[in-house]
XYZ file of C-alpha atoms in Angstrom:
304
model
C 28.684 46.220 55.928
C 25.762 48.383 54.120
C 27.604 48.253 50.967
C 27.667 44.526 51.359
C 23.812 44.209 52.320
C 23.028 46.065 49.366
C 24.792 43.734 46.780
C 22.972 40.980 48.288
C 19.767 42.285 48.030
C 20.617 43.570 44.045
C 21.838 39.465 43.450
C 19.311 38.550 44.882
C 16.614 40.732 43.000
C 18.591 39.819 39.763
C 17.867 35.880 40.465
C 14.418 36.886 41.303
C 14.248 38.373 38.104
C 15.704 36.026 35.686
C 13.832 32.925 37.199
C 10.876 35.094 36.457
C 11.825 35.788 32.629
C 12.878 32.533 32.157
C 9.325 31.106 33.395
C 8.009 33.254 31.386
C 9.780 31.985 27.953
C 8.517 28.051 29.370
C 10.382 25.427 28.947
C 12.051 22.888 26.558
C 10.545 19.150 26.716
C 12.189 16.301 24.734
C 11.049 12.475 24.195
C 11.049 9.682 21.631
C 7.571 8.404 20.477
C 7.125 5.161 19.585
C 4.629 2.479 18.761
C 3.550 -0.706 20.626
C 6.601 -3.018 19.195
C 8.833 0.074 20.461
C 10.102 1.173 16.747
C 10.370 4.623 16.572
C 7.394 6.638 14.408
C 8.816 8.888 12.152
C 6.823 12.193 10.859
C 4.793 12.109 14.557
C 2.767 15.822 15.561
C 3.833 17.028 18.965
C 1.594 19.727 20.013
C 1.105 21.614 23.237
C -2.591 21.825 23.761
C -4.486 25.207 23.800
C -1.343 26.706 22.427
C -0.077 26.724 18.751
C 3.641 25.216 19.762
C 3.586 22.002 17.341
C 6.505 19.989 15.820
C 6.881 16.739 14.610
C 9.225 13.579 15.504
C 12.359 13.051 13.233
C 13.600 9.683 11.780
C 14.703 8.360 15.380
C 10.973 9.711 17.022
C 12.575 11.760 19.256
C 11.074 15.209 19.290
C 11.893 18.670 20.855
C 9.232 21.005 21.744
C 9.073 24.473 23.857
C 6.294 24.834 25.702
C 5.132 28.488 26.155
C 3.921 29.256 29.938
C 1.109 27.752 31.100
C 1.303 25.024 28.851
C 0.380 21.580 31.011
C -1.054 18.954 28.025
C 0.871 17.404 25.111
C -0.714 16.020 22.341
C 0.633 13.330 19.954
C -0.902 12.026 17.034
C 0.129 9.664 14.403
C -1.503 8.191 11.156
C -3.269 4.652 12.526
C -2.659 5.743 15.871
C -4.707 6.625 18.703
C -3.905 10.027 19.809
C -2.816 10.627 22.940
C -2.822 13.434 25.744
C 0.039 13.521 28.036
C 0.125 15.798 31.009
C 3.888 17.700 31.390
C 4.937 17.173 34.651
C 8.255 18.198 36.624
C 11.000 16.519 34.612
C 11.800 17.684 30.854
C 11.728 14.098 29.262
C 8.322 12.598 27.743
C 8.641 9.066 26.366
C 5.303 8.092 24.442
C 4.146 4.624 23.482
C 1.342 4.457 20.954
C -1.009 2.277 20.265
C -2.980 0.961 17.243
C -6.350 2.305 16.139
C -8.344 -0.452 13.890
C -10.611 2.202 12.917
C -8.592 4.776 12.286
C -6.491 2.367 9.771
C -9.773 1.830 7.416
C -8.743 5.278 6.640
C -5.316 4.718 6.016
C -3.711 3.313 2.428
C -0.306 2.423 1.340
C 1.235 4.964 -0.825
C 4.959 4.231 -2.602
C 6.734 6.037 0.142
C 4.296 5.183 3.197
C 1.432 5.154 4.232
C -0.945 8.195 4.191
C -4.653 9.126 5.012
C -7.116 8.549 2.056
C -8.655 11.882 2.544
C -5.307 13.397 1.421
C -4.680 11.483 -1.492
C -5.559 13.355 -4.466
C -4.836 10.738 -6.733
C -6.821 7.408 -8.432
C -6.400 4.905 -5.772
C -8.475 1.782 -4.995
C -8.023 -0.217 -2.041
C -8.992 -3.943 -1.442
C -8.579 -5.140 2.471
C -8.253 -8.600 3.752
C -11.933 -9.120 4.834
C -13.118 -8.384 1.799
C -11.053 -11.294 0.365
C -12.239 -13.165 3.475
C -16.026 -12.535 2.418
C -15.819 -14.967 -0.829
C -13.820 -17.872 -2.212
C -10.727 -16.495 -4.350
C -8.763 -19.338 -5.067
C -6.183 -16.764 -7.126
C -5.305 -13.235 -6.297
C -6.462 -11.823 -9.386
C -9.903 -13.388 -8.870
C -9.834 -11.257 -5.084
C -9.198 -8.095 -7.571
C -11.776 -8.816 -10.313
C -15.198 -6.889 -9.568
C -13.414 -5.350 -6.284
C -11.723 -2.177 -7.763
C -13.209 0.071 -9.510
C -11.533 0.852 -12.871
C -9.511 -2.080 -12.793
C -10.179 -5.123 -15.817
C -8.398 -8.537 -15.401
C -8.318 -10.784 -18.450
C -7.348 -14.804 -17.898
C -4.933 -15.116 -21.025
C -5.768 -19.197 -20.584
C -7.708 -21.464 -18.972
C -4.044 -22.896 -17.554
C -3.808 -22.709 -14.037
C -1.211 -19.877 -12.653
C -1.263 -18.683 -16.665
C -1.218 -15.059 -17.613
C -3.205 -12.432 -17.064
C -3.995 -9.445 -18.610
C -4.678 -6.433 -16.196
C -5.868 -3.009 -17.486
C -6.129 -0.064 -14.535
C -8.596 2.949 -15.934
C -8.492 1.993 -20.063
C -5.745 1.364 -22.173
C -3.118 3.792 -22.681
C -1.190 2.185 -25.826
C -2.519 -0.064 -28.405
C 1.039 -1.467 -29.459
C 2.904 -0.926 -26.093
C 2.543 -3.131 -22.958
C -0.279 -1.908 -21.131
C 0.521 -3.980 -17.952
C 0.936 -2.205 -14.810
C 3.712 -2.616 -12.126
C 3.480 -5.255 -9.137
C 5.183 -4.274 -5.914
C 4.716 -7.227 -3.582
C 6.318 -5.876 0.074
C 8.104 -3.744 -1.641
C 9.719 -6.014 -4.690
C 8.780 -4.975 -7.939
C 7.591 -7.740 -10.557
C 6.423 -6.564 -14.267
C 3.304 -8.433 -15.586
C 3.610 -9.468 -19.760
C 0.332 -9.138 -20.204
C -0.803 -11.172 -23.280
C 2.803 -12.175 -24.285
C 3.894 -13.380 -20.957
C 2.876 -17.141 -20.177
C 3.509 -17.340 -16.025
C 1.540 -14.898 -13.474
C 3.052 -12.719 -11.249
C 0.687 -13.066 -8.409
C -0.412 -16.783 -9.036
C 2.389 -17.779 -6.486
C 0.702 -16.284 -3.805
C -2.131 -17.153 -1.609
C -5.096 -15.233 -1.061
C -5.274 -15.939 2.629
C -1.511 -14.568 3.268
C -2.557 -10.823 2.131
C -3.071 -8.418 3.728
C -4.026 -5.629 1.382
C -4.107 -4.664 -1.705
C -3.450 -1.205 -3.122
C -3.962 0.311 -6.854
C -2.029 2.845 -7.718
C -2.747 5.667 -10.956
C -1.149 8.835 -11.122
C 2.051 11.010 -9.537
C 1.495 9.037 -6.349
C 2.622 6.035 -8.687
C 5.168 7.457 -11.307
C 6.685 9.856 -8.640
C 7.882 6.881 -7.067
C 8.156 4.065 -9.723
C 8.835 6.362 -12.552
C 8.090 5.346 -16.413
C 7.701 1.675 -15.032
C 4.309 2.915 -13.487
C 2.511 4.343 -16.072
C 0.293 2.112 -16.595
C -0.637 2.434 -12.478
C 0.901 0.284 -9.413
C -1.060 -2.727 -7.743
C 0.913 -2.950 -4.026
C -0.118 -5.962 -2.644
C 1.337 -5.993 1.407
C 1.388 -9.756 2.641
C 0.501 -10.767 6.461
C 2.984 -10.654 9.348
C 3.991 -12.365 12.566
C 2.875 -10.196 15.533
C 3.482 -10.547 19.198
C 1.489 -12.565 21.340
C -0.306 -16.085 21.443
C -0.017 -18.433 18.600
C -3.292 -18.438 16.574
C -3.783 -21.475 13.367
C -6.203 -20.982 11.471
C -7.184 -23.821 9.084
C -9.174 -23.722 5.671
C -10.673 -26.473 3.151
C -12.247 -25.592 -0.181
C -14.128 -28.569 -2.136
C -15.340 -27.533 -5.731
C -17.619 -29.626 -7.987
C -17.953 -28.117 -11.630
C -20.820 -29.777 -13.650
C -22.322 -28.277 -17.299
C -25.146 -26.827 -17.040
C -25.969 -29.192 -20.060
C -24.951 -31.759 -21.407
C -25.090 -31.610 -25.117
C -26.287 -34.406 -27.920
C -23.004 -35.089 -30.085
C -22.308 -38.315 -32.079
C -20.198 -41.481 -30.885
C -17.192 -42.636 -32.758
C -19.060 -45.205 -35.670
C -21.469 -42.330 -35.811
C -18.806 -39.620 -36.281
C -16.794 -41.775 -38.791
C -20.166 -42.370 -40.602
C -20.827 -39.012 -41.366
C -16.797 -38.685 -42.792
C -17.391 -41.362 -45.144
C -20.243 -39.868 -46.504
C -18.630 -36.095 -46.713
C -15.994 -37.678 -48.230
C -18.081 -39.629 -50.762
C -19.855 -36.314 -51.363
C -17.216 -34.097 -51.535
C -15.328 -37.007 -53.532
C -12.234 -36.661 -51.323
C -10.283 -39.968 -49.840
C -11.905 -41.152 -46.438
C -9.369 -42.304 -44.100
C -8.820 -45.492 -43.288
C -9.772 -45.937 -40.096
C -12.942 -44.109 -41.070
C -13.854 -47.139 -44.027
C -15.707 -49.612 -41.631
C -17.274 -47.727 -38.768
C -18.720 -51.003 -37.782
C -15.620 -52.251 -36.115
C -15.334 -48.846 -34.479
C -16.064 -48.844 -30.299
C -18.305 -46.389 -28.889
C -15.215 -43.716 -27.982
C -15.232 -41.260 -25.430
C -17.954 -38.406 -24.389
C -15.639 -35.723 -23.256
C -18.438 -34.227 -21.338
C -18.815 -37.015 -18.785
């Protein structure tokens, strides 16, 4: 009967003991993070707070993390999200939802394999956001870039509308090579022709429809794009649908263009005047219908 006592009281010590070291070590908490449309966030930072325990979500968001004792507070945080603090309660399983920040995403750009924070970019990058576009008339894309990024030089091959451009990013890197840089419009890559190329790569879109615009120089760009990139990367992200009540938004432009002034030219019996008397002059053949400008009308002022 002693002998049995005794083995109860050594189990029972041993419990004691093991609940104690295993308390000690903490605990294991799992979860999936996710934004507000519930897709997963890949690349998330799972931290317990006051303690140096971090990891980070995989491509799925879930996350595991062992919280040393006395840990109570985890904190998430994601690139253009709000970070959060969750308190660890009884059960092992934290589910996060995370929301937007508008101000934290002035901070963020789009990169060739994400998006990243600008203050970690250490490459030439120029951004252009949709209220800037919003503040002036652009009837073209490439008028929303022109004067907007720094380093970058657009050049209107014609006066045709949706004809080529010419786009330079930071000088020109070959005199007898295309100079052009790549286009990547969500994520489909179009190559300008610069000067020998008579349609526009971006003239089929509409300024209103974008959403940003990102310019690319450097291993940011060629890491990604390769030799295709040397010449930099304009990543132009257009608008999406998102959840929740139907806005339309309507907009009319009306443009009058008038010379500034008109210039003095000659009508038609004026200008076939002055032939017959170069050719006279010069003792060249004057045309015929340049013989009698007398029967001439007064022809058309181009400038009117």
């Amino acid at each position: 009967m002693r002998k049995c006592l005794c083995l109860r009281v050594h189990l029972l010590l041993l419990f004691a003991l093991l609940s104690t070291l295993a308390f000690a070590q903490g605990r294991t908490i799992t979860g999936t993070i996710t934004d507000d449309k519930q897709a997963p966030l890949t690349g998330a930072t799972v931290s317990v707070k006051g303690t140096t325990a971090v990891t980070t979500s995989d491509v799925a968001g879930k996350f595991s993390i062992l919280v040393p004792q006395g840990g109570r507070t985890l904190v998430i945080s994601f690139v253009g999200m709000q970070p959060q603090e969750v308190t660890i309660g009884s059960g092992n399983v934290v589910n996060v939802s995370m929301q937007a920040s508008a101000g934290a995403m002035a901070d963020v750009v789009v990169v060739g394999y994400g998006r990243a924070r600008r203050a970690n970019l250490t490459t030439a990058q120029t951004s252009v956001s949709a209220k800037e576009i919003e503040r002036t008339v652009n009837t073209t894309v490439e008028q929303a870039i022109q004067g907007r990024a720094a380093g970058v030089y657009v050049t209107q091959n014609s006066g045709q509308p949706g004809g080529g451009i010419s786009v330079n990013i930071r000088g020109v890197s070959s005199i007898t090579g295309n100079t052009e840089p790549l286009y990547v419009i969500d994520g489909v890559q179009l190559q300008g022709g610069g000067t020998t190329n008579s349609s526009n790569p971006l003239a089929s879109l509409n300024p209103s429809d974008i959403e940003d615009i990102q310019i690319l120089q450097g291993p940011s760009a060629t890491a990604i794009y390769g030799s295709r990139a040397t010449n930099g990367v304009i990543m132009v992200t257009t608008k999406r649908g998102k959840a929740g009540q139907a806005v339309f938004n309507y907009n009319i432009q009306y443009n009058v263009q008038t010379p500034p002034k008109a210039l003095s030219v000659m009508n038609l019996p004026q200008y076939a005047a002055m032939r017959k008397e170069f050719h006279a002059l010069a003792g060249g053949t004057t045309p015929q219908e340049f013989l009698d400008p007398s029967i001439l009308g007064p022809g058309t002022n181009w400038q009117d």
